[in-house]
Short mmCIF file of C-alpha atoms in Angstrom, two decimals:
data_model
loop_
_atom_site.label_atom_id
_atom_site.label_comp_id
_atom_site.label_asym_id
_atom_site.label_seq_id
_atom_site.Cartn_x
_atom_site.Cartn_y
_atom_site.Cartn_z
CA MET U 1 -25.41 -13.19 -7.95
CA GLY U 2 -28.35 -15.08 -6.43
CA ALA U 3 -30.88 -12.70 -8.04
CA ALA U 4 -29.25 -13.31 -11.41
CA VAL U 5 -29.65 -17.08 -10.98
CA LEU U 6 -33.35 -16.75 -10.13
CA ARG U 7 -34.05 -14.31 -12.95
CA ALA U 8 -32.57 -16.79 -15.37
CA GLY U 9 -35.22 -19.28 -14.28
CA VAL U 10 -32.71 -21.86 -13.03
CA ARG U 11 -34.16 -23.99 -10.20
CA LEU U 12 -31.73 -25.85 -7.96
CA PRO U 13 -32.18 -27.68 -4.70
CA LEU U 14 -31.36 -25.37 -1.79
CA LEU U 15 -28.03 -27.00 -0.89
CA ALA U 16 -26.90 -27.04 -4.50
CA LEU U 17 -27.84 -23.37 -4.90
CA VAL U 18 -25.84 -22.38 -1.82
CA ALA U 19 -22.83 -24.37 -3.03
CA ALA U 20 -23.07 -22.81 -6.47
CA LEU U 21 -23.18 -19.29 -5.07
CA VAL U 22 -20.19 -19.83 -2.78
CA ALA U 23 -18.14 -21.37 -5.59
CA ALA U 24 -19.08 -18.64 -8.06
CA CYS U 25 -18.27 -15.76 -5.73
CA GLY U 26 -15.10 -17.18 -4.18
CA ARG U 27 -16.35 -16.08 -0.77
CA ASP U 28 -14.99 -17.36 2.53
CA ASP U 29 -18.11 -17.13 4.71
CA ALA U 30 -16.07 -17.53 7.89
CA ALA U 31 -14.20 -14.36 6.98
CA GLY U 32 -17.31 -12.18 7.08
CA ARG U 33 -19.55 -10.20 4.75
CA GLY U 34 -18.14 -9.48 1.32
CA ALA U 35 -14.84 -11.25 2.01
CA PHE U 36 -12.85 -12.99 -0.71
CA ALA U 37 -9.66 -15.04 -0.52
CA PRO U 38 -7.66 -15.04 -3.78
CA ALA U 39 -5.39 -17.92 -4.76
CA LEU U 40 -1.85 -17.74 -3.39
CA ILE U 41 0.58 -18.20 -6.30
CA SER U 42 3.94 -18.24 -4.54
CA THR U 43 6.08 -16.62 -1.87
CA ALA U 44 9.60 -15.21 -1.72
CA ALA U 45 11.68 -14.34 1.35
CA VAL U 46 13.11 -10.80 1.54
CA PRO U 47 15.40 -9.16 4.13
CA LEU U 48 14.13 -7.46 7.25
CA SER U 49 13.84 -3.73 6.67
CA GLU U 50 12.46 -0.57 8.16
CA SER U 51 11.13 0.27 4.70
CA GLU U 52 7.59 -0.67 3.76
CA GLU U 53 7.84 -0.19 0.01
CA VAL U 54 7.10 -2.71 -2.75
CA ALA U 55 6.83 -2.21 -6.51
CA LEU U 56 5.36 -4.87 -8.81
CA LEU U 57 7.05 -4.49 -12.17
CA ALA U 58 5.43 -4.51 -15.60
CA ASP U 59 5.93 -8.22 -16.25
CA GLU U 60 3.78 -9.04 -13.16
CA ARG U 61 6.48 -11.59 -12.25
CA THR U 62 9.10 -9.36 -10.62
CA ALA U 63 8.79 -7.24 -7.49
CA CYS U 64 11.29 -4.95 -5.76
CA VAL U 65 11.70 -3.92 -2.11
CA ILE U 66 14.10 -1.67 -0.19
CA ASP U 67 16.60 -3.20 2.23
CA SER U 68 17.02 -0.20 4.52
CA TYR U 69 19.81 -1.75 6.60
CA GLU U 70 22.06 -2.20 3.56
CA GLY U 71 20.80 0.82 1.63
CA GLN U 72 19.97 -1.38 -1.34
CA VAL U 73 17.08 -2.36 -3.59
CA ARG U 74 16.34 -6.07 -4.01
CA CYS U 75 14.28 -7.39 -6.92
CA VAL U 76 12.96 -10.96 -6.79
CA ALA U 77 11.06 -13.21 -9.17
CA ARG U 78 7.66 -14.64 -8.38
CA GLU U 79 9.30 -18.08 -8.24
CA GLY U 80 11.59 -16.84 -5.46
CA GLY U 81 14.88 -16.27 -7.27
CA VAL U 82 16.83 -13.05 -6.90
CA VAL U 83 16.78 -10.94 -10.08
CA GLY U 84 19.06 -8.19 -8.82
CA VAL U 85 20.43 -6.52 -5.67
CA PHE U 86 21.84 -3.05 -6.21
CA GLY U 87 22.84 0.21 -4.57
CA ARG U 88 25.52 1.30 -2.14
CA GLU U 89 26.12 4.36 0.00
CA GLY U 90 27.16 7.38 -1.97
CA GLU U 91 26.01 10.15 -4.27
CA GLY U 92 27.17 8.78 -7.61
CA PRO U 93 25.13 6.94 -10.28
CA GLY U 94 23.48 3.87 -8.76
CA GLU U 95 24.26 4.98 -5.21
CA PHE U 96 21.89 5.98 -2.39
CA ILE U 97 21.90 7.97 0.81
CA ASP U 98 18.27 7.26 1.73
CA PRO U 99 16.28 5.16 -0.78
CA ALA U 100 12.74 5.97 0.32
CA TYR U 101 10.21 5.20 -2.45
CA LEU U 102 9.81 2.74 -5.31
CA THR U 103 7.69 2.91 -8.45
CA ARG U 104 7.48 0.80 -11.60
CA GLY U 105 8.25 1.85 -15.14
CA GLU U 106 6.10 0.80 -18.05
CA ALA U 107 9.16 -0.65 -19.80
CA GLY U 108 9.87 -3.14 -16.99
CA THR U 109 12.16 -0.82 -15.04
CA VAL U 110 12.00 0.31 -11.42
CA GLY U 111 12.34 3.88 -10.19
CA VAL U 112 13.87 4.81 -6.83
CA VAL U 113 13.43 8.14 -5.03
CA ASP U 114 16.31 9.05 -2.71
CA SER U 115 14.81 11.49 -0.23
CA ASP U 116 18.17 12.80 1.01
CA LEU U 117 19.56 13.45 -2.45
CA GLY U 118 16.23 14.58 -3.92
CA ARG U 119 16.97 12.32 -6.86
CA PHE U 120 14.95 9.89 -8.94
CA THR U 121 16.90 7.02 -10.53
CA VAL U 122 15.68 4.43 -13.03
CA PHE U 123 17.16 0.91 -13.02
CA GLU U 124 16.67 -2.35 -14.82
CA PRO U 125 15.57 -4.94 -12.23
CA SER U 126 18.99 -6.56 -12.65
CA GLY U 127 20.47 -3.36 -11.20
CA ALA U 128 21.75 -1.83 -14.43
CA TRP U 129 21.56 1.97 -14.19
CA VAL U 130 19.33 3.61 -16.80
CA SER U 131 19.03 7.30 -15.89
CA ASP U 132 18.56 9.75 -13.06
CA VAL U 133 17.18 13.22 -12.56
CA MET U 134 17.09 15.71 -9.68
CA LEU U 135 13.57 16.38 -8.46
CA PRO U 136 12.36 19.93 -7.77
CA GLU U 137 11.38 18.88 -4.23
CA VAL U 138 11.08 15.68 -2.22
CA PHE U 139 8.07 13.99 -3.76
CA GLN U 140 6.29 10.70 -3.23
CA PRO U 141 5.80 8.86 -6.54
CA PHE U 142 2.69 7.09 -7.68
CA PRO U 143 2.55 3.52 -8.96
CA SER U 144 4.04 3.91 -12.43
CA PHE U 145 5.97 6.27 -14.65
CA GLY U 146 6.13 6.67 -18.42
CA ALA U 147 2.68 7.54 -19.80
CA VAL U 148 0.72 9.94 -21.99
CA VAL U 149 0.02 13.49 -20.81
CA SER U 150 -2.58 15.56 -22.66
CA GLY U 151 -2.21 13.41 -25.78
CA ALA U 152 1.57 13.85 -25.99
CA SER U 153 3.88 10.93 -25.30
CA LEU U 154 6.20 12.03 -22.51
CA ASP U 155 8.43 10.17 -20.11
CA TYR U 156 6.98 11.47 -16.87
CA MET U 157 5.74 10.49 -13.46
CA VAL U 158 2.90 11.52 -11.19
CA MET U 159 4.06 12.54 -7.73
CA LEU U 160 2.56 14.15 -4.66
CA GLY U 161 3.97 17.09 -2.78
CA ARG U 162 3.71 17.41 0.96
CA MET U 163 0.36 18.16 2.54
CA SER U 164 -0.66 21.68 3.39
CA GLY U 165 -3.48 21.40 5.89
CA SER U 166 -5.83 18.90 4.26
CA LEU U 167 -4.59 19.62 0.73
CA MET U 168 -2.39 17.54 -1.56
CA THR U 169 -0.73 18.65 -4.76
CA ARG U 170 -0.31 16.40 -7.79
CA TYR U 171 2.76 17.08 -9.93
CA ASP U 172 3.54 15.66 -13.36
CA VAL U 173 7.34 15.58 -13.56
CA ASP U 174 9.31 15.30 -16.81
CA LEU U 175 11.96 12.65 -16.22
CA ALA U 176 14.34 14.12 -18.78
CA SER U 177 14.64 17.50 -17.07
CA GLY U 178 13.09 17.10 -13.62
CA GLY U 179 10.78 19.98 -14.47
CA VAL U 180 7.13 20.10 -13.48
CA VAL U 181 4.96 19.85 -16.59
CA GLY U 182 1.60 19.79 -14.80
CA GLN U 183 0.22 20.63 -11.38
CA GLU U 184 -3.17 20.11 -9.70
CA GLU U 185 -4.32 21.03 -6.21
CA SER U 186 -6.64 18.59 -4.50
CA PRO U 187 -10.17 19.80 -3.60
CA PRO U 188 -10.15 21.91 -0.42
CA GLY U 189 -13.27 20.58 1.29
CA PRO U 190 -14.43 20.97 4.00
CA TRP U 191 -16.39 17.71 4.15
CA ASP U 192 -18.99 16.68 6.67
CA ILE U 193 -16.99 14.41 8.97
CA GLU U 194 -17.85 14.57 12.64
CA CYS U 195 -14.33 13.69 13.81
CA GLY U 196 -13.06 16.37 11.45
CA GLN U 197 -9.63 15.11 10.39
CA VAL U 198 -8.68 14.42 6.75
CA VAL U 199 -5.36 12.60 6.70
CA TYR U 200 -4.17 12.00 3.15
CA GLY U 201 -5.36 11.85 -0.45
CA ILE U 202 -4.41 10.44 -3.85
CA PRO U 203 -5.54 11.48 -7.33
CA GLY U 204 -7.70 9.19 -9.43
CA PRO U 205 -6.35 7.67 -12.65
CA THR U 206 -8.08 10.25 -14.87
CA GLU U 207 -9.87 12.67 -12.54
CA GLY U 208 -11.05 13.08 -8.97
CA TRP U 209 -9.43 12.23 -5.64
CA ALA U 210 -9.80 9.76 -2.78
CA PHE U 211 -9.02 10.73 0.81
CA VAL U 212 -8.69 8.80 4.05
CA ALA U 213 -9.93 10.48 7.20
CA CYS U 214 -10.37 9.74 10.88
CA GLU U 215 -12.47 6.93 12.37
CA GLY U 216 -12.80 4.86 9.21
CA HIS U 217 -14.09 7.63 6.93
CA LEU U 218 -13.32 7.91 3.21
CA ILE U 219 -14.04 10.81 0.87
CA PHE U 220 -14.36 10.24 -2.87
CA VAL U 221 -14.35 13.46 -4.90
CA GLY U 222 -15.38 13.39 -8.57
CA GLY U 223 -13.95 15.45 -11.38
CA ALA U 224 -16.75 17.99 -11.03
CA GLY U 225 -16.01 18.41 -7.32
CA ASP U 226 -18.96 16.32 -6.13
CA ALA U 227 -17.99 14.46 -2.94
CA THR U 228 -19.22 11.23 -1.36
CA VAL U 229 -18.36 10.76 2.31
CA LEU U 230 -18.76 7.28 3.74
CA ARG U 231 -17.60 5.18 6.65
CA ALA U 232 -15.92 1.93 5.69
CA PRO U 233 -18.62 -0.76 6.08
CA LEU U 234 -16.32 -3.20 7.91
CA TYR U 235 -14.61 -0.63 10.12
CA VAL U 236 -14.94 -1.38 13.84
CA PRO U 237 -12.90 0.53 16.42
CA GLU U 238 -10.25 -2.00 17.43
CA LEU U 239 -7.56 -1.59 20.10
CA PRO U 240 -3.97 -2.51 19.20
CA ASN U 241 -2.90 -6.07 19.93
CA GLU U 242 0.43 -6.97 21.50
CA GLN U 243 2.11 -7.28 18.12
CA ASP U 244 0.98 -3.74 17.28
CA VAL U 245 2.32 -2.46 20.60
CA ALA U 246 5.66 -4.25 20.20
CA ARG U 247 6.12 -2.79 16.73
CA THR U 248 5.29 0.73 17.89
CA GLU U 249 7.67 0.33 20.84
CA GLU U 250 10.51 -0.65 18.51
CA GLU U 251 9.77 2.33 16.22
CA LEU U 252 9.92 4.74 19.18
CA LEU U 253 13.12 3.18 20.49
CA ALA U 254 14.70 3.35 17.01
CA LEU U 255 13.83 7.04 16.81
CA ASN U 256 15.51 7.66 20.15
CA ARG U 257 18.58 5.65 19.11
CA SER U 258 18.90 7.71 15.93
CA GLN U 259 19.15 10.79 18.15
CA GLY U 260 21.55 9.18 20.62
CA LEU U 261 18.90 9.02 23.36
CA PRO U 262 18.14 6.18 25.79
CA ARG U 263 14.68 4.89 26.58
CA THR U 264 12.78 7.66 28.35
CA PRO U 265 9.54 7.82 30.38
CA ALA U 266 7.97 9.61 27.42
CA ILE U 267 8.15 6.37 25.40
CA ASP U 268 6.24 4.43 28.07
CA GLU U 269 3.65 7.19 28.27
CA ALA U 270 3.24 7.15 24.48
CA LEU U 271 2.82 3.38 24.49
CA GLU U 272 0.07 3.56 27.13
CA ARG U 273 -1.79 6.14 25.05
CA TYR U 274 -1.36 3.93 22.00
CA ARG U 275 -2.74 0.86 23.83
CA ALA U 276 -5.87 2.75 24.81
CA THR U 277 -6.55 4.34 21.39
CA PRO U 278 -8.47 2.51 18.62
CA LYS U 279 -6.35 1.84 15.55
CA ASN U 280 -6.79 3.79 12.34
CA TYR U 281 -8.80 2.15 9.57
CA TYR U 282 -5.84 2.26 7.19
CA VAL U 283 -2.44 0.55 7.59
CA SER U 284 -0.59 3.73 6.63
CA ALA U 285 -1.62 6.78 4.69
CA GLY U 286 0.25 5.69 1.56
CA GLU U 287 -1.09 2.12 1.30
CA GLN U 288 -3.90 2.87 -1.12
CA LEU U 289 -4.07 2.97 -4.90
CA PHE U 290 -6.29 3.09 -7.95
CA GLU U 291 -5.84 0.16 -10.31
CA ALA U 292 -6.16 0.44 -14.08
CA ALA U 293 -9.86 -0.44 -13.92
CA LYS U 294 -10.32 2.61 -11.63
CA ARG U 295 -11.13 0.51 -8.58
CA TYR U 296 -9.72 1.89 -5.34
CA TRP U 297 -7.83 -0.48 -3.01
CA ILE U 298 -6.85 0.34 0.57
CA ALA U 299 -4.94 -1.77 3.10
CA THR U 300 -6.71 -1.82 6.46
CA GLN U 301 -5.68 -2.47 10.07
CA ARG U 302 -8.45 -4.99 10.63
CA ASP U 303 -7.12 -7.98 12.62
CA GLN U 304 -3.56 -8.12 11.17
CA HIS U 305 -2.53 -11.30 12.96
CA GLU U 306 -3.19 -14.47 10.95
CA TRP U 307 -4.81 -12.45 8.17
CA SER U 308 -4.88 -8.96 6.72
CA TRP U 309 -7.53 -7.23 4.63
CA LEU U 310 -7.69 -4.92 1.63
CA ASP U 311 -11.00 -3.16 1.03
CA VAL U 312 -12.03 -2.42 -2.55
CA TYR U 313 -14.32 0.36 -3.80
CA GLU U 314 -15.64 1.49 -7.17
CA ASP U 315 -17.46 4.78 -7.82
CA ALA U 316 -17.54 5.37 -4.04
CA ALA U 317 -19.30 2.02 -3.49
CA TYR U 318 -17.84 -0.81 -1.40
CA LEU U 319 -17.21 -3.96 -3.49
CA GLY U 320 -15.67 -6.32 -0.95
CA SER U 321 -12.71 -7.14 1.24
CA VAL U 322 -9.76 -9.23 0.03
CA ARG U 323 -8.10 -11.46 2.62
CA VAL U 324 -4.37 -12.18 2.51
CA ARG U 325 -2.27 -14.10 4.99
CA ASP U 326 -0.09 -12.72 7.78
CA ARG U 327 0.56 -9.07 8.60
CA LEU U 328 0.43 -6.79 5.57
CA ARG U 329 2.98 -3.98 5.47
CA ALA U 330 2.62 -2.85 1.82
CA PHE U 331 1.08 -3.98 -1.45
CA ASP U 332 1.01 -3.35 -5.17
CA LEU U 333 -1.10 -4.77 -7.97
CA LEU U 334 -1.13 -4.85 -11.73
CA GLY U 335 -3.43 -6.75 -14.07
CA SER U 336 -4.41 -9.99 -12.38
CA THR U 337 -1.52 -10.03 -9.89
CA LEU U 338 -1.47 -8.75 -6.31
CA VAL U 339 1.84 -8.74 -4.43
CA VAL U 340 1.88 -8.20 -0.67
CA LEU U 341 4.84 -7.40 1.57
CA VAL U 342 4.19 -9.14 4.90
CA ASP U 343 5.63 -9.82 8.30
CA ARG U 344 5.12 -13.49 9.09
CA GLN U 345 3.66 -14.57 12.41
CA VAL U 346 6.37 -14.86 15.03
CA GLY U 347 7.37 -18.48 15.64
CA PRO U 348 9.49 -20.19 18.30
CA ASP U 349 12.57 -20.02 16.05
CA ASP U 350 12.36 -16.26 15.52
CA ARG U 351 15.08 -14.78 17.69
CA GLY U 352 14.05 -11.81 19.80
CA GLY U 353 10.46 -12.14 18.60
CA ILE U 354 11.37 -10.57 15.25
CA PRO U 355 9.18 -11.92 12.41
CA ASP U 356 10.42 -13.02 9.03
CA ARG U 357 9.55 -10.83 6.05
CA ALA U 358 8.30 -12.06 2.70
CA LEU U 359 6.50 -11.23 -0.53
CA ASP U 360 3.31 -13.17 -1.23
CA TRP U 361 1.89 -13.30 -4.75
CA TYR U 362 -1.85 -13.72 -5.40
CA ASP U 363 -3.92 -14.30 -8.52
CA ILE U 364 -6.94 -11.96 -8.35
CA ALA U 365 -8.36 -12.76 -11.79
CA ASP U 366 -11.22 -14.81 -10.33
CA LEU U 367 -12.42 -12.24 -7.83
CA PRO U 368 -16.03 -11.38 -8.80
CA PHE U 369 -15.35 -7.66 -9.14
CA ALA U 370 -12.16 -8.22 -11.16
CA ARG U 371 -14.02 -9.76 -14.10
#
């Protein structure tokens, strides 16, 4: 940006030049190199949940989350009003056993994958049932469904099968029949990573793949199989804070409760190992996506107290880090809108130290790399 100003022959006093650059780039210098803070549009409270799923719908004004304790899906407007709450326990139309994944439809609908039933159901955000189909396996969906495959207009979705070693499989699933109409194995590697562990990958919007690996490494593989391995520029090995430990403790206790077991010494041993082990670069394997402009976004575990961070890449090059408030659990974006599912900081009124949960909406149109 500065080089462009000088090449244009514009001469400003030093202080004015610095002010102009900061205003033009939207950078928060206190946040660190390449950090940008988009404008917060609004916020909406949502129920506490063990689920960390959010789907931003096609209007960019409605987002849906899963309320795991009630077995329901809740869709809310950007202004905070409830658009629809739907689902109940059962196996009939509009019912769930285990609603596990959400994805948006291009016609303003939301799709729900029930992992127990192996079923994909499409709803209007009001909760009106549209259709459902049995899936050939338990798949994880990708951000949207209803698109064009090989020049033919089909109602389909892109999903990933389970990993086999370091491999992922992309499936194109016909939503009328549940049949697989396309299949692609991810590149096999191996890639030159000293720590050696590839964790998870997603397909690019047209070709190629992006993988997360151990110790802050990313692998971007092009359509021709050419791979770029890099370490995230802002990754620093960081030990879990007390909020991280408390959350992990609750997850371990919940797992024991689900099996009818009390707290055991193994939980305390696992917590001590967790305290002493640097956190992963990524929040969770699934919190990454390619946007329509082919930029790759990934939620990171940097800090995660007052602020959270999403790193952005394009053509295997780091573009910057986007700062959002509170503790990010999941995100989705479409067009100029970023929606983030967060746990708020614990306050004195939060009983049992349990944080409130909310959706925060951001306008990312003015980010330098979004133009």
